[in-house]
mmCIF file of C-alpha atoms in Angstrom:
data_model
loop_
_atom_site.group_PDB
_atom_site.id
_atom_site.type_symbol
_atom_site.label_atom_id
_atom_site.label_comp_id
_atom_site.label_asym_id
_atom_site.label_seq_id
_atom_site.Cartn_x
_atom_site.Cartn_y
_atom_site.Cartn_z
ATOM 1 C CA UNK A 161 178.672 26.347 144.228
ATOM 2 C CA UNK A 162 179.668 26.882 147.840
ATOM 3 C CA UNK A 163 180.247 24.783 150.891
ATOM 4 C CA UNK A 164 177.968 25.726 153.751
ATOM 5 C CA UNK A 165 179.724 26.581 156.983
ATOM 6 C CA UNK A 166 179.138 23.955 159.504
ATOM 7 C CA UNK A 167 177.937 24.888 163.011
ATOM 8 C CA UNK A 168 177.278 22.351 165.695
ATOM 9 C CA UNK A 169 176.012 23.686 169.046
ATOM 10 C CA UNK A 170 176.174 21.335 171.978
ATOM 11 C CA UNK A 171 175.039 22.984 175.150
ATOM 12 C CA UNK A 172 174.093 22.061 178.584
ATOM 13 C CA UNK A 173 170.597 22.922 177.576
ATOM 14 C CA UNK A 174 170.400 21.347 174.202
ATOM 15 C CA UNK A 175 169.651 23.801 171.321
ATOM 16 C CA UNK A 176 170.194 23.525 167.541
ATOM 17 C CA UNK A 177 171.306 26.427 165.314
ATOM 18 C CA UNK A 178 171.142 26.308 161.520
ATOM 19 C CA UNK A 179 173.977 27.780 159.376
ATOM 20 C CA UNK A 180 173.394 31.394 158.694
ATOM 21 C CA UNK A 181 174.428 32.783 155.314
ATOM 22 C CA UNK A 182 175.187 36.232 154.104
ATOM 23 C CA UNK A 183 176.320 38.149 157.183
ATOM 24 C CA UNK A 184 178.332 41.163 156.347
ATOM 25 C CA UNK A 185 179.635 43.254 159.275
ATOM 26 C CA UNK A 186 179.726 46.459 157.444
ATOM 27 C CA UNK A 187 178.435 49.984 158.352
ATOM 28 C CA UNK A 188 175.835 49.556 155.631
ATOM 29 C CA UNK A 189 174.667 46.060 156.787
ATOM 30 C CA UNK A 190 171.397 45.559 158.571
ATOM 31 C CA UNK A 191 173.201 43.051 160.758
ATOM 32 C CA UNK A 192 174.441 45.039 163.655
ATOM 33 C CA UNK A 193 175.660 43.715 166.997
ATOM 34 C CA UNK A 194 175.114 45.043 170.421
ATOM 35 C CA UNK A 195 177.920 46.054 172.600
ATOM 36 C CA UNK A 196 178.007 42.739 174.416
ATOM 37 C CA UNK A 197 177.616 40.751 171.204
ATOM 38 C CA UNK A 198 180.483 42.694 169.744
ATOM 39 C CA UNK A 199 182.589 41.681 172.743
ATOM 40 C CA UNK A 200 181.807 38.031 172.033
ATOM 41 C CA UNK A 201 182.664 38.644 168.343
ATOM 42 C CA UNK A 202 186.027 39.992 169.335
ATOM 43 C CA UNK A 203 186.664 37.079 171.643
ATOM 44 C CA UNK A 204 185.818 34.507 168.978
ATOM 45 C CA UNK A 205 187.774 36.350 166.304
ATOM 46 C CA UNK A 206 190.917 36.556 168.413
ATOM 47 C CA UNK A 207 190.665 32.971 169.659
ATOM 48 C CA UNK A 208 190.187 31.614 166.134
ATOM 49 C CA UNK A 209 192.971 33.593 164.566
ATOM 50 C CA UNK A 210 195.254 32.344 167.376
ATOM 51 C CA UNK A 211 194.024 28.790 166.647
ATOM 52 C CA UNK A 212 192.892 28.427 170.203
ATOM 53 C CA UNK A 213 190.632 25.441 170.882
ATOM 54 C CA UNK A 214 188.555 27.140 173.583
ATOM 55 C CA UNK A 215 187.276 30.553 174.657
ATOM 56 C CA UNK A 216 185.024 32.027 177.376
ATOM 57 C CA UNK A 217 182.285 34.506 177.173
ATOM 58 C CA UNK A 218 179.794 36.103 179.739
ATOM 59 C CA UNK A 219 176.693 33.887 179.324
ATOM 60 C CA UNK A 220 174.776 36.315 181.558
ATOM 61 C CA UNK A 221 175.098 39.109 179.105
ATOM 62 C CA UNK A 222 174.872 37.205 175.798
ATOM 63 C CA UNK A 223 172.427 34.340 175.234
ATOM 64 C CA UNK A 224 174.435 31.234 174.469
ATOM 65 C CA UNK A 225 171.922 30.397 171.714
ATOM 66 C CA UNK A 226 173.176 33.325 169.677
ATOM 67 C CA UNK A 227 176.860 32.547 169.873
ATOM 68 C CA UNK A 228 176.765 30.045 167.024
ATOM 69 C CA UNK A 229 175.486 32.788 164.810
ATOM 70 C CA UNK A 230 178.242 35.067 165.907
ATOM 71 C CA UNK A 231 180.818 32.355 165.160
ATOM 72 C CA UNK A 232 179.303 32.007 161.809
ATOM 73 C CA UNK A 233 179.593 35.670 161.131
ATOM 74 C CA UNK A 234 183.184 35.738 162.163
ATOM 75 C CA UNK A 235 184.049 33.013 159.742
ATOM 76 C CA UNK A 236 182.165 34.451 156.805
ATOM 77 C CA UNK A 237 183.791 37.846 157.360
ATOM 78 C CA UNK A 238 187.336 36.476 157.884
ATOM 79 C CA UNK A 239 188.429 34.150 155.161
ATOM 80 C CA UNK A 240 191.832 33.961 156.783
ATOM 81 C CA UNK A 241 190.140 31.414 159.066
ATOM 82 C CA UNK A 242 190.165 28.699 156.473
ATOM 83 C CA UNK A 243 190.627 25.867 158.982
ATOM 84 C CA UNK A 244 187.396 26.216 160.869
ATOM 85 C CA UNK A 245 185.242 22.998 161.199
ATOM 86 C CA UNK A 246 182.599 23.422 163.921
ATOM 87 C CA UNK A 247 181.886 24.803 167.318
ATOM 88 C CA UNK A 248 180.386 23.638 170.595
ATOM 89 C CA UNK A 249 178.888 26.268 172.869
ATOM 90 C CA UNK A 250 178.012 25.758 176.541
ATOM 91 C CA UNK A 251 175.340 27.590 178.459
ATOM 92 C CA UNK A 252 178.053 28.234 181.105
ATOM 93 C CA UNK A 253 179.887 30.496 178.623
ATOM 94 C CA UNK A 254 182.324 27.936 177.272
ATOM 95 C CA UNK A 255 183.171 27.730 173.556
ATOM 96 C CA UNK A 256 185.053 24.758 172.073
ATOM 97 C CA UNK A 257 186.436 25.190 168.591
ATOM 98 C CA UNK A 258 187.152 22.234 166.258
ATOM 99 C CA UNK A 259 189.456 22.744 163.288
ATOM 100 C CA UNK A 260 190.131 20.768 160.101
ATOM 101 C CA UNK A 261 193.793 20.242 160.811
ATOM 102 C CA UNK A 262 196.399 20.242 163.660
ATOM 103 C CA UNK A 263 197.774 23.661 164.680
ATOM 104 C CA UNK A 264 201.159 22.732 163.134
ATOM 105 C CA UNK A 265 199.643 21.987 159.766
ATOM 106 C CA UNK A 266 197.405 25.087 159.928
ATOM 107 C CA UNK A 267 200.411 27.318 160.554
ATOM 108 C CA UNK A 268 202.251 25.739 157.664
ATOM 109 C CA UNK A 269 199.330 26.498 155.337
ATOM 110 C CA UNK A 270 198.793 29.989 156.809
ATOM 111 C CA UNK A 271 202.445 30.799 156.223
ATOM 112 C CA UNK A 272 202.146 29.864 152.449
ATOM 113 C CA UNK A 273 198.929 31.852 152.094
ATOM 114 C CA UNK A 274 200.360 34.972 153.800
ATOM 115 C CA UNK A 275 203.544 34.795 151.570
ATOM 116 C CA UNK A 276 201.319 34.379 148.501
ATOM 117 C CA UNK A 277 199.070 37.294 149.402
ATOM 118 C CA UNK A 278 202.022 39.564 149.960
ATOM 119 C CA UNK A 279 203.646 38.607 146.616
ATOM 120 C CA UNK A 280 200.439 38.857 144.584
ATOM 121 C CA UNK A 281 199.534 42.255 145.897
ATOM 122 C CA UNK A 282 203.141 43.625 145.516
ATOM 123 C CA UNK A 283 203.089 42.514 141.865
ATOM 124 C CA UNK A 284 199.522 43.411 141.009
ATOM 125 C CA UNK A 285 199.061 46.787 142.759
ATOM 126 C CA UNK A 286 201.088 49.654 141.640
ATOM 127 C CA UNK A 287 201.612 53.039 143.314
ATOM 128 C CA UNK A 288 198.901 55.627 142.651
ATOM 129 C CA UNK A 289 196.422 52.987 141.338
ATOM 130 C CA UNK A 290 192.780 53.995 141.546
ATOM 131 C CA UNK A 291 190.168 51.787 143.301
ATOM 132 C CA UNK A 292 188.929 50.597 139.958
ATOM 133 C CA UNK A 293 192.446 49.665 138.850
ATOM 134 C CA UNK A 294 193.053 47.750 142.104
ATOM 135 C CA UNK A 295 189.787 45.746 141.835
ATOM 136 C CA UNK A 296 190.522 44.966 138.120
ATOM 137 C CA UNK A 297 194.127 43.826 138.845
ATOM 138 C CA UNK A 298 193.039 41.416 141.516
ATOM 139 C CA UNK A 299 190.102 40.188 139.541
ATOM 140 C CA UNK A 300 192.340 39.602 136.562
ATOM 141 C CA UNK A 301 195.012 37.887 138.614
ATOM 142 C CA UNK A 302 192.552 35.335 139.995
ATOM 143 C CA UNK A 303 191.012 34.657 136.566
ATOM 144 C CA UNK A 304 194.276 34.226 134.817
ATOM 145 C CA UNK A 305 196.034 32.139 137.562
ATOM 146 C CA UNK A 306 193.200 30.092 139.114
ATOM 147 C CA UNK A 307 191.415 27.179 137.360
ATOM 148 C CA UNK A 308 187.887 26.213 138.316
ATOM 149 C CA UNK A 309 188.027 22.755 139.904
ATOM 150 C CA UNK A 310 185.568 21.515 137.370
ATOM 151 C CA UNK A 311 186.637 17.748 137.259
ATOM 152 C CA UNK A 312 186.214 17.292 141.017
ATOM 153 C CA UNK A 313 182.990 19.333 140.892
ATOM 154 C CA UNK A 314 181.505 17.016 138.294
ATOM 155 C CA UNK A 315 182.530 13.952 140.321
ATOM 156 C CA UNK A 316 181.256 15.510 143.527
ATOM 157 C CA UNK A 317 184.702 15.147 145.040
ATOM 158 C CA UNK A 318 185.765 18.835 145.589
ATOM 159 C CA UNK A 319 188.528 18.814 148.251
ATOM 160 C CA UNK A 320 188.145 21.154 151.223
ATOM 161 C CA UNK A 321 191.042 23.279 150.065
ATOM 162 C CA UNK A 322 189.149 24.252 146.906
ATOM 163 C CA UNK A 323 186.657 26.098 149.078
ATOM 164 C CA UNK A 324 189.265 28.204 150.696
ATOM 165 C CA UNK A 325 192.017 30.641 149.787
ATOM 166 C CA UNK A 326 194.588 27.842 149.976
ATOM 167 C CA UNK A 327 193.107 26.132 146.937
ATOM 168 C CA UNK A 328 192.992 29.270 144.930
ATOM 169 C CA UNK A 329 196.260 30.882 145.934
ATOM 170 C CA UNK A 330 198.441 27.870 146.498
ATOM 171 C CA UNK A 331 196.901 24.960 144.558
ATOM 172 C CA UNK A 332 195.653 27.238 141.830
ATOM 173 C CA UNK A 333 192.401 25.395 141.724
ATOM 174 C CA UNK A 334 189.117 26.300 143.452
ATOM 175 C CA UNK A 335 185.430 26.546 143.322
ATOM 176 C CA UNK A 336 183.396 29.727 143.960
ATOM 177 C CA UNK A 337 184.216 30.047 147.703
ATOM 178 C CA UNK A 338 187.902 29.803 146.918
ATOM 179 C CA UNK A 339 187.643 32.581 144.337
ATOM 180 C CA UNK A 340 185.486 34.920 146.525
ATOM 181 C CA UNK A 341 187.402 34.405 149.675
ATOM 182 C CA UNK A 342 190.663 35.001 147.914
ATOM 183 C CA UNK A 343 189.256 38.147 146.309
ATOM 184 C CA UNK A 344 188.256 39.410 149.714
ATOM 185 C CA UNK A 345 191.657 38.724 151.315
ATOM 186 C CA UNK A 346 193.602 40.304 148.412
ATOM 187 C CA UNK A 347 191.348 43.347 148.240
ATOM 188 C CA UNK A 348 191.689 43.825 152.041
ATOM 189 C CA UNK A 349 195.458 43.712 151.615
ATOM 190 C CA UNK A 350 195.223 46.265 148.777
ATOM 191 C CA UNK A 351 193.069 48.580 150.907
ATOM 192 C CA UNK A 352 189.669 48.063 149.174
ATOM 193 C CA UNK A 353 186.535 47.318 151.160
ATOM 194 C CA UNK A 354 184.716 44.204 150.108
ATOM 195 C CA UNK A 355 181.917 41.866 151.383
ATOM 196 C CA UNK A 356 181.652 38.120 150.904
ATOM 197 C CA UNK A 357 178.183 37.428 149.533
ATOM 198 C CA UNK A 358 176.327 34.161 149.651
ATOM 199 C CA UNK A 359 173.259 33.123 147.642
ATOM 200 C CA UNK A 360 172.455 31.038 144.558
ATOM 201 C CA UNK A 361 173.308 31.150 140.841
ATOM 202 C CA UNK A 362 171.391 29.010 138.301
ATOM 203 C CA UNK A 363 169.791 27.321 141.339
ATOM 204 C CA UNK A 364 172.955 26.255 143.028
ATOM 205 C CA UNK A 365 174.669 27.515 146.166
ATOM 206 C CA UNK A 366 177.143 30.266 145.163
ATOM 207 C CA UNK A 367 179.235 33.011 146.506
ATOM 208 C CA UNK A 368 180.786 36.209 145.131
ATOM 209 C CA UNK A 369 181.822 39.700 146.343
ATOM 210 C CA UNK A 370 180.497 43.249 146.850
ATOM 211 C CA UNK A 371 183.337 45.710 146.343
ATOM 212 C CA UNK A 372 183.458 49.383 147.067
ATOM 213 C CA UNK A 373 184.865 51.606 144.290
ATOM 214 C CA UNK A 374 184.942 55.279 144.896
ATOM 215 C CA UNK A 375 182.352 55.038 147.622
ATOM 216 C CA UNK A 376 179.866 52.885 145.685
ATOM 217 C CA UNK A 377 179.229 49.172 145.896
ATOM 218 C CA UNK A 378 179.262 46.820 142.931
ATOM 219 C CA UNK A 379 178.963 43.037 142.460
ATOM 220 C CA UNK A 380 181.949 41.125 141.238
ATOM 221 C CA UNK A 381 181.643 37.408 140.435
ATOM 222 C CA UNK A 382 185.220 36.448 139.652
ATOM 223 C CA UNK A 383 184.222 32.766 139.397
ATOM 224 C CA UNK A 384 181.871 33.331 136.548
ATOM 225 C CA UNK A 385 184.347 35.527 134.756
ATOM 226 C CA UNK A 386 186.747 32.594 134.527
ATOM 227 C CA UNK A 387 185.912 30.425 131.455
ATOM 228 C CA UNK A 388 185.125 26.786 132.094
ATOM 229 C CA UNK A 389 186.813 24.728 130.716
ATOM 230 C CA UNK A 390 189.908 26.871 131.508
ATOM 231 C CA UNK A 391 191.129 29.145 128.738
ATOM 232 C CA UNK A 392 194.646 30.323 129.368
ATOM 233 C CA UNK A 393 195.083 34.093 128.887
ATOM 234 C CA UNK A 394 191.370 34.798 128.682
ATOM 235 C CA UNK A 395 189.590 37.157 131.171
ATOM 236 C CA UNK A 396 185.874 37.912 130.853
ATOM 237 C CA UNK A 397 184.097 40.893 132.341
ATOM 238 C CA UNK A 398 180.442 39.927 132.144
ATOM 239 C CA UNK A 399 180.232 39.791 135.952
ATOM 240 C CA UNK A 400 182.579 42.653 136.786
ATOM 241 C CA UNK A 401 181.137 45.658 138.679
ATOM 242 C CA UNK A 402 177.429 44.902 138.304
ATOM 243 C CA UNK A 403 174.368 46.468 139.876
ATOM 244 C CA UNK A 404 171.733 44.482 141.894
ATOM 245 C CA UNK A 405 169.341 44.658 138.854
ATOM 246 C CA UNK A 406 171.977 43.334 136.493
ATOM 247 C CA UNK A 407 173.155 40.515 138.779
ATOM 248 C CA UNK A 408 169.750 39.321 139.819
ATOM 249 C CA UNK A 409 168.971 38.026 136.286
ATOM 250 C CA UNK A 410 170.793 34.822 137.190
ATOM 251 C CA UNK A 411 171.928 35.249 140.895
ATOM 252 C CA UNK A 412 169.682 35.320 143.995
ATOM 253 C CA UNK A 413 170.615 36.514 147.496
ATOM 254 C CA UNK A 414 168.883 38.153 150.409
ATOM 255 C CA UNK A 415 169.374 41.733 149.158
ATOM 256 C CA UNK A 416 168.351 43.284 152.499
ATOM 257 C CA UNK A 417 171.448 41.754 154.044
ATOM 258 C CA UNK A 418 173.818 43.713 152.016
ATOM 259 C CA UNK A 419 174.532 47.226 150.706
ATOM 260 C CA UNK A 420 172.581 48.075 147.495
ATOM 261 C CA UNK A 421 174.539 48.308 144.286
ATOM 262 C CA UNK A 422 172.884 50.764 141.880
ATOM 263 C CA UNK A 423 175.608 52.534 139.932
ATOM 264 C CA UNK A 424 176.079 51.617 136.192
ATOM 265 C CA UNK A 425 179.221 53.677 135.869
ATOM 266 C CA UNK A 426 181.341 50.771 134.656
ATOM 267 C CA UNK A 427 178.805 49.056 132.396
ATOM 268 C CA UNK A 428 181.208 49.372 129.452
ATOM 269 C CA UNK A 429 183.178 46.423 130.818
ATOM 270 C CA UNK A 430 180.256 44.123 130.162
ATOM 271 C CA UNK A 431 180.824 44.489 126.351
ATOM 272 C CA UNK A 432 184.321 43.025 126.698
ATOM 273 C CA UNK A 433 184.393 39.364 126.120
ATOM 274 C CA UNK A 434 188.219 39.234 126.462
ATOM 275 C CA UNK A 435 190.293 42.186 127.284
ATOM 276 C CA UNK A 436 193.958 43.340 127.662
ATOM 277 C CA UNK A 437 195.080 46.619 128.988
ATOM 278 C CA UNK A 438 198.005 48.320 127.152
ATOM 279 C CA UNK A 439 199.389 51.861 127.006
ATOM 280 C CA UNK A 440 196.284 53.623 128.260
ATOM 281 C CA UNK A 441 193.840 51.584 126.175
ATOM 282 C CA UNK A 442 191.561 48.542 126.754
ATOM 283 C CA UNK A 443 191.992 46.150 123.776
ATOM 284 C CA UNK A 444 188.949 43.844 123.763
ATOM 285 C CA UNK A 445 186.901 41.323 121.844
ATOM 286 C CA UNK A 446 183.375 42.731 121.457
ATOM 287 C CA UNK A 447 180.883 40.522 123.277
ATOM 288 C CA UNK A 448 178.322 40.812 120.455
ATOM 289 C CA UNK A 449 180.444 39.613 117.604
ATOM 290 C CA UNK A 450 184.102 39.207 118.801
ATOM 291 C CA UNK A 451 185.321 42.054 116.645
ATOM 292 C CA UNK A 452 188.542 43.488 118.008
ATOM 293 C CA UNK A 453 188.221 47.030 119.454
ATOM 294 C CA UNK A 454 190.122 49.425 121.701
ATOM 295 C CA UNK A 455 188.842 51.893 124.269
ATOM 296 C CA UNK A 456 190.808 54.906 125.537
ATOM 297 C CA UNK A 457 190.759 54.480 129.363
ATOM 298 C CA UNK A 458 190.415 58.257 130.014
ATOM 299 C CA UNK A 459 188.004 59.374 127.285
ATOM 300 C CA UNK A 460 186.126 56.016 126.911
ATOM 301 C CA UNK A 461 186.190 56.612 123.164
ATOM 302 C CA UNK A 462 186.157 53.343 121.248
ATOM 303 C CA UNK A 463 187.558 52.443 117.798
ATOM 304 C CA UNK A 464 187.797 49.252 115.738
ATOM 305 C CA UNK A 465 191.364 47.745 115.540
ATOM 306 C CA UNK A 466 190.450 45.175 112.831
ATOM 307 C CA UNK A 467 187.223 43.769 111.387
ATOM 308 C CA UNK A 468 188.285 40.264 112.143
ATOM 309 C CA UNK A 469 186.470 38.095 114.711
ATOM 310 C CA UNK A 470 189.047 37.650 117.587
ATOM 311 C CA UNK A 471 187.969 35.530 120.562
ATOM 312 C CA UNK A 472 191.614 34.751 121.515
ATOM 313 C CA UNK A 473 194.528 37.280 121.464
ATOM 314 C CA UNK A 474 197.485 38.498 123.398
ATOM 315 C CA UNK A 475 199.726 41.458 123.135
ATOM 316 C CA UNK A 476 203.565 41.722 123.011
ATOM 317 C CA UNK A 477 205.231 45.016 122.372
ATOM 318 C CA UNK A 478 203.449 46.891 119.639
ATOM 319 C CA UNK A 479 201.819 43.721 118.141
ATOM 320 C CA UNK A 480 198.538 41.902 118.766
ATOM 321 C CA UNK A 481 198.732 38.137 118.119
ATOM 322 C CA UNK A 482 195.294 36.651 117.588
ATOM 323 C CA UNK A 483 193.204 33.736 116.328
ATOM 324 C CA UNK A 484 191.372 35.065 113.241
ATOM 325 C CA UNK A 485 187.989 33.437 113.318
ATOM 326 C CA UNK A 486 187.143 35.446 110.134
ATOM 327 C CA UNK A 487 189.667 33.093 108.417
ATOM 328 C CA UNK A 488 189.645 29.662 109.869
ATOM 329 C CA UNK A 489 190.933 30.581 113.353
ATOM 330 C CA UNK A 490 194.460 30.965 111.815
ATOM 331 C CA UNK A 491 197.211 32.704 113.827
ATOM 332 C CA UNK A 492 197.573 36.339 112.758
ATOM 333 C CA UNK A 493 199.384 39.408 114.052
ATOM 334 C CA UNK A 494 198.503 43.122 113.596
ATOM 335 C CA UNK A 495 199.966 46.234 115.088
ATOM 336 C CA UNK A 496 198.213 48.096 117.888
ATOM 337 C CA UNK A 497 197.078 50.700 115.440
ATOM 338 C CA UNK A 498 195.365 48.104 113.246
ATOM 339 C CA UNK A 499 198.105 48.223 110.466
ATOM 340 C CA UNK A 500 200.496 45.623 109.002
ATOM 341 C CA UNK A 501 198.107 42.649 109.417
ATOM 342 C CA UNK A 502 199.810 39.371 108.590
ATOM 343 C CA UNK A 503 199.064 35.628 108.776
ATOM 344 C CA UNK A 504 201.584 33.603 110.863
ATOM 345 C CA UNK A 505 200.230 30.044 110.916
ATOM 346 C CA UNK A 506 197.712 28.462 108.652
ATOM 347 C CA UNK A 507 196.031 26.374 111.343
ATOM 348 C CA UNK A 508 193.169 26.816 113.770
ATOM 349 C CA UNK A 509 194.603 28.048 117.123
ATOM 350 C CA UNK A 510 193.029 28.850 120.545
ATOM 351 C CA UNK A 511 194.137 29.859 123.972
ATOM 352 C CA UNK A 512 196.845 32.367 123.019
ATOM 353 C CA UNK A 513 198.966 33.838 125.780
ATOM 354 C CA UNK A 514 202.433 35.229 126.542
ATOM 355 C CA UNK A 515 204.912 34.012 129.083
ATOM 356 C CA UNK A 516 207.857 36.298 129.051
ATOM 357 C CA UNK A 517 209.083 36.582 125.448
ATOM 358 C CA UNK A 518 207.404 33.375 124.392
ATOM 359 C CA UNK A 519 204.085 33.207 122.568
ATOM 360 C CA UNK A 520 201.955 30.138 123.430
ATOM 361 C CA UNK A 521 199.020 28.886 121.379
ATOM 362 C CA UNK A 522 196.956 25.714 121.312
ATOM 363 C CA UNK A 523 196.366 23.752 118.121
ATOM 364 C CA UNK A 524 192.562 23.192 117.980
ATOM 365 C CA UNK A 525 192.897 19.910 116.133
ATOM 366 C CA UNK A 526 195.600 18.229 118.228
ATOM 367 C CA UNK A 527 194.972 19.938 121.497
ATOM 368 C CA UNK A 528 198.719 20.482 121.857
ATOM 369 C CA UNK A 529 200.387 23.709 122.844
ATOM 370 C CA UNK A 530 203.069 25.208 120.586
ATOM 371 C CA UNK A 531 205.303 28.062 121.134
ATOM 372 C CA UNK A 532 207.085 30.940 119.260
ATOM 373 C CA UNK A 533 209.988 32.889 120.722
ATOM 374 C CA UNK A 534 209.524 36.536 119.911
#
């Protein structure tokens, strides 16, 4: 679900412009601007980043009827402008911007977002990481630290912040726009090219990202990789680095508006229902039957860790702690090499994750979280 960008055009000669979705100002995009339109784009971008309430363009060189579209393009390409509400364009070249908050409140929010972006990227992105590793790190951060604002979505009371980076990065709750805009901002900070994509999924308005990995584009829908209701410690990869053909099974968008994603180089991720990276391996629950496997990151060779069904697990040191769905969902542990398997708790547990040296798990029957210091 996404919140459509509002555009109101009030001009000396009255004209109405509908919201335009899916603009992506990339070299591969079919949406290119003329030199004069680019000048207006730059004026609008600078003014809005400076939180100015007005700007002026040359109405003799750019038709005022097109300025609303350019504003829309600026906003969709610049999620840092989370405070935009609407715009009024005059045929005399005047632009009046309306924002959701006062400049003082916007600057406070912006300061928090900037600090969060800096901290997240510093912790998530390590020296000499590949493009793939950077995209995965940011994808995983958002899935693990942001919860879909499901309750408000069901009640049709989603707050404005949940559509923006502030909701995802500060409140830790968002809908698809909050996820995809945060993904875009964080990837940009990490030096990865990405495009904010708008369309529909299962018949509802939706947004996600096109990311460039080693020169090729792939679709990433971080929202749909985050389980709903929220499952702590669980990251899915069903919508990580997909091609157009793979995504279009349940997503729709104007494909001609965006670069084409055709490479299936990373299809192996789509077999990982839940995955944790450790010591050069991907440890994952197989999407077909939840059997626990590991894959060598370099060779891509896979091997079975245990024959148990493992939908929930975490790793600490040389041990895997997991919910054994082949035996009542009881809490077990096994070494990374699949040896020394042992039952720890004779109760059905879910949502297993680590926080420092403490193992957390949720009792299925009571819904209460318990902990074990390791």
